[in-house]
């Protein structure tokens, strides 16, 4: 299974490309074992609405920090270069991360963006198991059964957290760059007003007092613009750190957040989950199946039950046990560690061991319930926030910003007929850029909440939500075979062409 | 008492007057162009020269039992100030201003007023000497006429002169909406010495039609957008036509919210009358500009001289169409570099006014600067030699040796040697 699965998994970047661009751009990973083979992706900028980046497919390698254009690539890069991640992988005996990165990043356990690719649930579950196969290689011979699984899931948890952080920082820097770009526009509008005021003052047509009002506004906007540049730089540095890049690297990321309908969850789907208890329960179940802590608890339970069974059968026999301890952190995540359980059978007839295991099983049940409750609350909070934010984002995108643009058009008409002055005209433009800044801020909150949602749902939420509402744009589902950069393998076609039929049943 | 001769004349005039009124009827009731030369007048054996209301008309009446019966209908009307600007106005009998009422001193008039508005109205006969109960003041002299009802005003005309009518119910709004008209009363005793060949009625008004809107804003007190003569703006105001040497009277009434110094080119006119009637000759005075105050009328008379002579309000903003009043002064500011930068951010931006505003009309006429819907450019109109850069209360008195009926005679061509001309040099010994 591992190699076949691996081969299949290597095709998943295509699905990532689908999901992040809304249009299908084919991409493929080589199944060649050589780690010199870079992951090839055909990319497509995802912000046509604000479009500063050309909409064109480009072939990139994840080795090049100048071409990190989506979070999946950032994660791929981090897997290859981040010391923190390499440390985790190394502890699991995976030294050649660059060789296996495609498997890792394309696993739905790591890449949220893969999930809108509508890959079937069976496949994804298989991938998760596949991932575990790669983990804890050195422990395989020393540990057996549930303990091995526990160690693997511990590593999975750490990796998920690291890659989640890469994803968050990626969005943070894109948001900061987006906001900065708009702030520069606002400052430019203020500059034009101030320059006009200066010229009018020089010509003797505007008092110094009036002129200084425009200067004052310019100064305010320039400070804000400078601050925005610094914020973007700092966030870029934070992403560099997460990616294992040096300060002032060649790293280039887009300067516009994704905001098309294909990028955003629909309010209808989010509302459907919130309002339908069965749907919510299905989401929760799906999430629970993929959450590493749940896997750990399940494995621990199996281990305990096996030992209990053994204890009851082999009365009084001593045992060297390795168990899993799970602790919940204040932020809701969990930390796990291995517990060495050494006991001597001298006067022990086993009763206290049986009751100890039994009480730990009781505790485990309580922990599982507490975890489920916590996840349910996390998910419902995420859903509520996302519903609100996705409505607000759409309102600004579809109504408020176009309204401002229409207003600008009308003021220009008034200006043409000498009914409004140039200051008023430029000020309306400035209002428009300020509205776009509010929009960017909402988009940033949306993507932060979305990342949180993905984390809480163990990256299952996107696919789940997408499965609720039929895709309205069928063209987004089929690969563009005419593209010279998309020699789509057959297996990709079959994967992506029938994904609508897959459901998480 | 009405003698037989008057009765006959009246009957005839009642049906003929429609054909004699309003030269430029526009969208109003179709009418034959009025001719009002003295010969035409004599042909109808009318004891007076009928008034011409440019862009308007005179309301026909019917003589019944010695009483001249008129019917005014207060209603909403579709009105066009000039091509490209239409509004929902209120007026009478399909127009603003309402049709001119014309009668003779001593006439008994019975005026039916039908209210087709959705609020009560009255008609006040501005300046007329009449019984208290006929004065048309809502709540004071009568109950206001409710929507859908018809009321009658009936009185005998005890005076002559240039008068007006307008509502005196919700007056501020109803007048802002365009409800007003002229009421001309000719003297019973026609004085040959004071005979005029042409008699015009102009009613001044101001309108707040904000750019992109279709209904007057009655709340505006000072910053009006449109300044009108008979509810039209230049270049849509019909010119006043006359023949060389004819005696012409221009009656000007003002129901706007500003006084208007009406200025006439080419002649010194006599101010010969007002709402107080025709003044004794000894009170006439020569002027070239006469302020027509709010609520006043003035009669201006002169002997026509060939040319296309402007007649306009001399408040220069009153000869503009819609314009902003709080614009920064760009005169003397070279914006060319800055304009390029602004265009980067606001495509279509054009710097205006560096050397004055004259270039504005060129831009507008070239058609590359779009304005708001339903809004006239500040200035416009082209003469034979270029842009006239005018709007609002501006029109022309076109005088020719001979007119072809009511047809616009085109542009006046100055006789050789009577027009300004260009020189290549100025004598350098002239003091400056
Ligand atoms: Cu005026």
mmCIF file with all atom_site columns, N, CA and C in Angstrom, chain B residues 121-152:
data_model
loop_
_atom_site.group_PDB
_atom_site.id
_atom_site.type_symbol
_atom_site.label_atom_id
_atom_site.label_alt_id
_atom_site.label_comp_id
_atom_site.label_asym_id
_atom_site.label_entity_id
_atom_site.label_seq_id
_atom_site.pdbx_PDB_ins_code
_atom_site.Cartn_x
_atom_site.Cartn_y
_atom_site.Cartn_z
_atom_site.occupancy
_atom_site.B_iso_or_equiv
_atom_site.pdbx_formal_charge
_atom_site.auth_seq_id
_atom_site.auth_comp_id
_atom_site.auth_asym_id
_atom_site.auth_atom_id
_atom_site.pdbx_PDB_model_num
ATOM 1  N N  . UNK B 1 121 ? -54.872 74.133 -3.207 1.00 0.00 ? 121 UNK B N  1
ATOM 2  C CA . UNK B 1 121 ? -54.210 75.300 -3.799 1.00 0.00 ? 121 UNK B CA 1
ATOM 3  C C  . UNK B 1 121 ? -55.206 76.439 -3.873 1.00 0.00 ? 121 UNK B C  1
ATOM 4  N N  . UNK B 1 122 ? -54.691 77.596 -4.224 1.00 0.00 ? 122 UNK B N  1
ATOM 5  C CA . UNK B 1 122 ? -55.560 78.748 -4.531 1.00 0.00 ? 122 UNK B CA 1
ATOM 6  C C  . UNK B 1 122 ? -54.876 79.488 -5.662 1.00 0.00 ? 122 UNK B C  1
ATOM 7  N N  . UNK B 1 123 ? -55.556 80.469 -6.230 1.00 0.00 ? 123 UNK B N  1
ATOM 8  C CA . UNK B 1 123 ? -54.847 81.376 -7.131 1.00 0.00 ? 123 UNK B CA 1
ATOM 9  C C  . UNK B 1 123 ? -55.008 82.788 -6.585 1.00 0.00 ? 123 UNK B C  1
ATOM 10 N N  . UNK B 1 124 ? -53.858 83.401 -6.394 1.00 0.00 ? 124 UNK B N  1
ATOM 11 C CA . UNK B 1 124 ? -53.831 84.792 -5.961 1.00 0.00 ? 124 UNK B CA 1
ATOM 12 C C  . UNK B 1 124 ? -53.552 85.657 -7.175 1.00 0.00 ? 124 UNK B C  1
ATOM 13 N N  . UNK B 1 125 ? -54.383 86.719 -7.369 1.00 0.00 ? 125 UNK B N  1
ATOM 14 C CA . UNK B 1 125 ? -54.255 87.589 -8.550 1.00 0.00 ? 125 UNK B CA 1
ATOM 15 C C  . UNK B 1 125 ? -53.407 88.755 -8.124 1.00 0.00 ? 125 UNK B C  1
ATOM 16 N N  . UNK B 1 126 ? -52.144 88.581 -8.336 1.00 0.00 ? 126 UNK B N  1
ATOM 17 C CA . UNK B 1 126 ? -51.097 89.431 -7.778 1.00 0.00 ? 126 UNK B CA 1
ATOM 18 C C  . UNK B 1 126 ? -51.206 90.871 -8.287 1.00 0.00 ? 126 UNK B C  1
ATOM 19 N N  . UNK B 1 127 ? -51.569 91.749 -7.370 1.00 0.00 ? 127 UNK B N  1
ATOM 20 C CA . UNK B 1 127 ? -51.609 93.171 -7.744 1.00 0.00 ? 127 UNK B CA 1
ATOM 21 C C  . UNK B 1 127 ? -52.942 93.649 -8.282 1.00 0.00 ? 127 UNK B C  1
ATOM 22 N N  . UNK B 1 128 ? -53.895 92.724 -8.374 1.00 0.00 ? 128 UNK B N  1
ATOM 23 C CA . UNK B 1 128 ? -55.184 93.147 -8.926 1.00 0.00 ? 128 UNK B CA 1
ATOM 24 C C  . UNK B 1 128 ? -56.078 93.738 -7.831 1.00 0.00 ? 128 UNK B C  1
ATOM 25 N N  . UNK B 1 129 ? -56.827 94.742 -8.248 1.00 0.00 ? 129 UNK B N  1
ATOM 26 C CA . UNK B 1 129 ? -57.757 95.386 -7.325 1.00 0.00 ? 129 UNK B CA 1
ATOM 27 C C  . UNK B 1 129 ? -59.078 94.640 -7.462 1.00 0.00 ? 129 UNK B C  1
ATOM 28 N N  . UNK B 1 130 ? -59.438 93.968 -6.398 1.00 0.00 ? 130 UNK B N  1
ATOM 29 C CA . UNK B 1 130 ? -60.610 93.091 -6.506 1.00 0.00 ? 130 UNK B CA 1
ATOM 30 C C  . UNK B 1 130 ? -61.232 92.911 -5.127 1.00 0.00 ? 130 UNK B C  1
ATOM 31 N N  . UNK B 1 131 ? -62.394 92.313 -5.066 1.00 0.00 ? 131 UNK B N  1
ATOM 32 C CA . UNK B 1 131 ? -63.026 92.092 -3.755 1.00 0.00 ? 131 UNK B CA 1
ATOM 33 C C  . UNK B 1 131 ? -62.165 91.178 -2.880 1.00 0.00 ? 131 UNK B C  1
ATOM 34 N N  . UNK B 1 132 ? -62.175 91.460 -1.595 1.00 0.00 ? 132 UNK B N  1
ATOM 35 C CA . UNK B 1 132 ? -61.354 90.706 -0.645 1.00 0.00 ? 132 UNK B CA 1
ATOM 36 C C  . UNK B 1 132 ? -61.503 89.196 -0.833 1.00 0.00 ? 132 UNK B C  1
ATOM 37 N N  . UNK B 1 133 ? -62.713 88.762 -1.035 1.00 0.00 ? 133 UNK B N  1
ATOM 38 C CA . UNK B 1 133 ? -62.985 87.323 -1.112 1.00 0.00 ? 133 UNK B CA 1
ATOM 39 C C  . UNK B 1 133 ? -62.470 86.668 -2.385 1.00 0.00 ? 133 UNK B C  1
ATOM 40 N N  . UNK B 1 134 ? -61.979 87.481 -3.341 1.00 0.00 ? 134 UNK B N  1
ATOM 41 C CA . UNK B 1 134 ? -61.451 86.951 -4.594 1.00 0.00 ? 134 UNK B CA 1
ATOM 42 C C  . UNK B 1 134 ? -59.922 86.961 -4.617 1.00 0.00 ? 134 UNK B C  1
ATOM 43 N N  . UNK B 1 135 ? -59.300 87.321 -3.502 1.00 0.00 ? 135 UNK B N  1
ATOM 44 C CA . UNK B 1 135 ? -57.851 87.547 -3.496 1.00 0.00 ? 135 UNK B CA 1
ATOM 45 C C  . UNK B 1 135 ? -57.049 86.246 -3.465 1.00 0.00 ? 135 UNK B C  1
ATOM 46 N N  . UNK B 1 136 ? -57.714 85.149 -3.144 1.00 0.00 ? 136 UNK B N  1
ATOM 47 C CA . UNK B 1 136 ? -57.061 83.846 -3.278 1.00 0.00 ? 136 UNK B CA 1
ATOM 48 C C  . UNK B 1 136 ? -56.013 83.533 -2.230 1.00 0.00 ? 136 UNK B C  1
ATOM 49 N N  . UNK B 1 137 ? -56.226 83.980 -0.996 1.00 0.00 ? 137 UNK B N  1
ATOM 50 C CA . UNK B 1 137 ? -55.266 83.666 0.056  1.00 0.00 ? 137 UNK B CA 1
ATOM 51 C C  . UNK B 1 137 ? -55.863 82.557 0.927  1.00 0.00 ? 137 UNK B C  1
ATOM 52 N N  . UNK B 1 138 ? -55.197 81.395 0.908  1.00 0.00 ? 138 UNK B N  1
ATOM 53 C CA . UNK B 1 138 ? -55.732 80.237 1.624  1.00 0.00 ? 138 UNK B CA 1
ATOM 54 C C  . UNK B 1 138 ? -55.918 80.555 3.094  1.00 0.00 ? 138 UNK B C  1
ATOM 55 N N  . UNK B 1 139 ? -57.065 80.186 3.583  1.00 0.00 ? 139 UNK B N  1
ATOM 56 C CA . UNK B 1 139 ? -57.328 80.345 5.007  1.00 0.00 ? 139 UNK B CA 1
ATOM 57 C C  . UNK B 1 139 ? -57.774 81.727 5.383  1.00 0.00 ? 139 UNK B C  1
ATOM 58 N N  . UNK B 1 140 ? -57.438 82.730 4.574  1.00 0.00 ? 140 UNK B N  1
ATOM 59 C CA . UNK B 1 140 ? -57.748 84.116 4.903  1.00 0.00 ? 140 UNK B CA 1
ATOM 60 C C  . UNK B 1 140 ? -58.950 84.623 4.117  1.00 0.00 ? 140 UNK B C  1
ATOM 61 N N  . UNK B 1 141 ? -58.898 84.468 2.816  1.00 0.00 ? 141 UNK B N  1
ATOM 62 C CA . UNK B 1 141 ? -60.002 84.974 1.998  1.00 0.00 ? 141 UNK B CA 1
ATOM 63 C C  . UNK B 1 141 ? -60.909 83.841 1.527  1.00 0.00 ? 141 UNK B C  1
ATOM 64 N N  . UNK B 1 142 ? -60.440 82.625 1.688  1.00 0.00 ? 142 UNK B N  1
ATOM 65 C CA . UNK B 1 142 ? -61.236 81.467 1.257  1.00 0.00 ? 142 UNK B CA 1
ATOM 66 C C  . UNK B 1 142 ? -60.627 80.208 1.861  1.00 0.00 ? 142 UNK B C  1
ATOM 67 N N  . UNK B 1 143 ? -61.385 79.141 1.835  1.00 0.00 ? 143 UNK B N  1
ATOM 68 C CA . UNK B 1 143 ? -60.842 77.824 2.108  1.00 0.00 ? 143 UNK B CA 1
ATOM 69 C C  . UNK B 1 143 ? -60.053 77.416 0.867  1.00 0.00 ? 143 UNK B C  1
ATOM 70 N N  . UNK B 1 144 ? -58.896 76.808 1.067  1.00 0.00 ? 144 UNK B N  1
ATOM 71 C CA . UNK B 1 144 ? -58.106 76.410 -0.092 1.00 0.00 ? 144 UNK B CA 1
ATOM 72 C C  . UNK B 1 144 ? -58.875 75.395 -0.925 1.00 0.00 ? 144 UNK B C  1
ATOM 73 N N  . UNK B 1 145 ? -58.611 75.396 -2.232 1.00 0.00 ? 145 UNK B N  1
ATOM 74 C CA . UNK B 1 145 ? -59.337 74.493 -3.140 1.00 0.00 ? 145 UNK B CA 1
ATOM 75 C C  . UNK B 1 145 ? -58.799 73.081 -2.951 1.00 0.00 ? 145 UNK B C  1
ATOM 76 N N  . UNK B 1 146 ? -59.620 72.156 -2.490 1.00 0.00 ? 146 UNK B N  1
ATOM 77 C CA . UNK B 1 146 ? -59.119 70.798 -2.252 1.00 0.00 ? 146 UNK B CA 1
ATOM 78 C C  . UNK B 1 146 ? -58.798 70.115 -3.583 1.00 0.00 ? 146 UNK B C  1
ATOM 79 N N  . UNK B 1 147 ? -57.976 69.086 -3.563 1.00 0.00 ? 147 UNK B N  1
ATOM 80 C CA . UNK B 1 147 ? -57.665 68.325 -4.769 1.00 0.00 ? 147 UNK B CA 1
ATOM 81 C C  . UNK B 1 147 ? -58.953 67.831 -5.412 1.00 0.00 ? 147 UNK B C  1
ATOM 82 N N  . UNK B 1 148 ? -59.017 67.944 -6.723 1.00 0.00 ? 148 UNK B N  1
ATOM 83 C CA . UNK B 1 148 ? -60.155 67.413 -7.459 1.00 0.00 ? 148 UNK B CA 1
ATOM 84 C C  . UNK B 1 148 ? -61.313 68.386 -7.612 1.00 0.00 ? 148 UNK B C  1
ATOM 85 N N  . UNK B 1 149 ? -61.286 69.496 -6.871 1.00 0.00 ? 149 UNK B N  1
ATOM 86 C CA . UNK B 1 149 ? -62.417 70.427 -6.958 1.00 0.00 ? 149 UNK B CA 1
ATOM 87 C C  . UNK B 1 149 ? -62.108 71.581 -7.915 1.00 0.00 ? 149 UNK B C  1
ATOM 88 N N  . UNK B 1 150 ? -63.214 72.163 -8.427 1.00 0.00 ? 150 UNK B N  1
ATOM 89 C CA . UNK B 1 150 ? -63.079 73.362 -9.249 1.00 0.00 ? 150 UNK B CA 1
ATOM 90 C C  . UNK B 1 150 ? -63.796 74.512 -8.557 1.00 0.00 ? 150 UNK B C  1
ATOM 91 N N  . UNK B 1 151 ? -63.115 75.619 -8.462 1.00 0.00 ? 151 UNK B N  1
ATOM 92 C CA . UNK B 1 151 ? -63.690 76.822 -7.869 1.00 0.00 ? 151 UNK B CA 1
ATOM 93 C C  . UNK B 1 151 ? -63.655 77.940 -8.898 1.00 0.00 ? 151 UNK B C  1
ATOM 94 N N  . UNK B 1 152 ? -64.432 78.990 -8.586 1.00 0.00 ? 152 UNK B N  1
ATOM 95 C CA . UNK B 1 152 ? -64.501 80.106 -9.529 1.00 0.00 ? 152 UNK B CA 1
ATOM 96 C C  . UNK B 1 152 ? -64.092 81.410 -8.846 1.00 0.00 ? 152 UNK B C  1
#
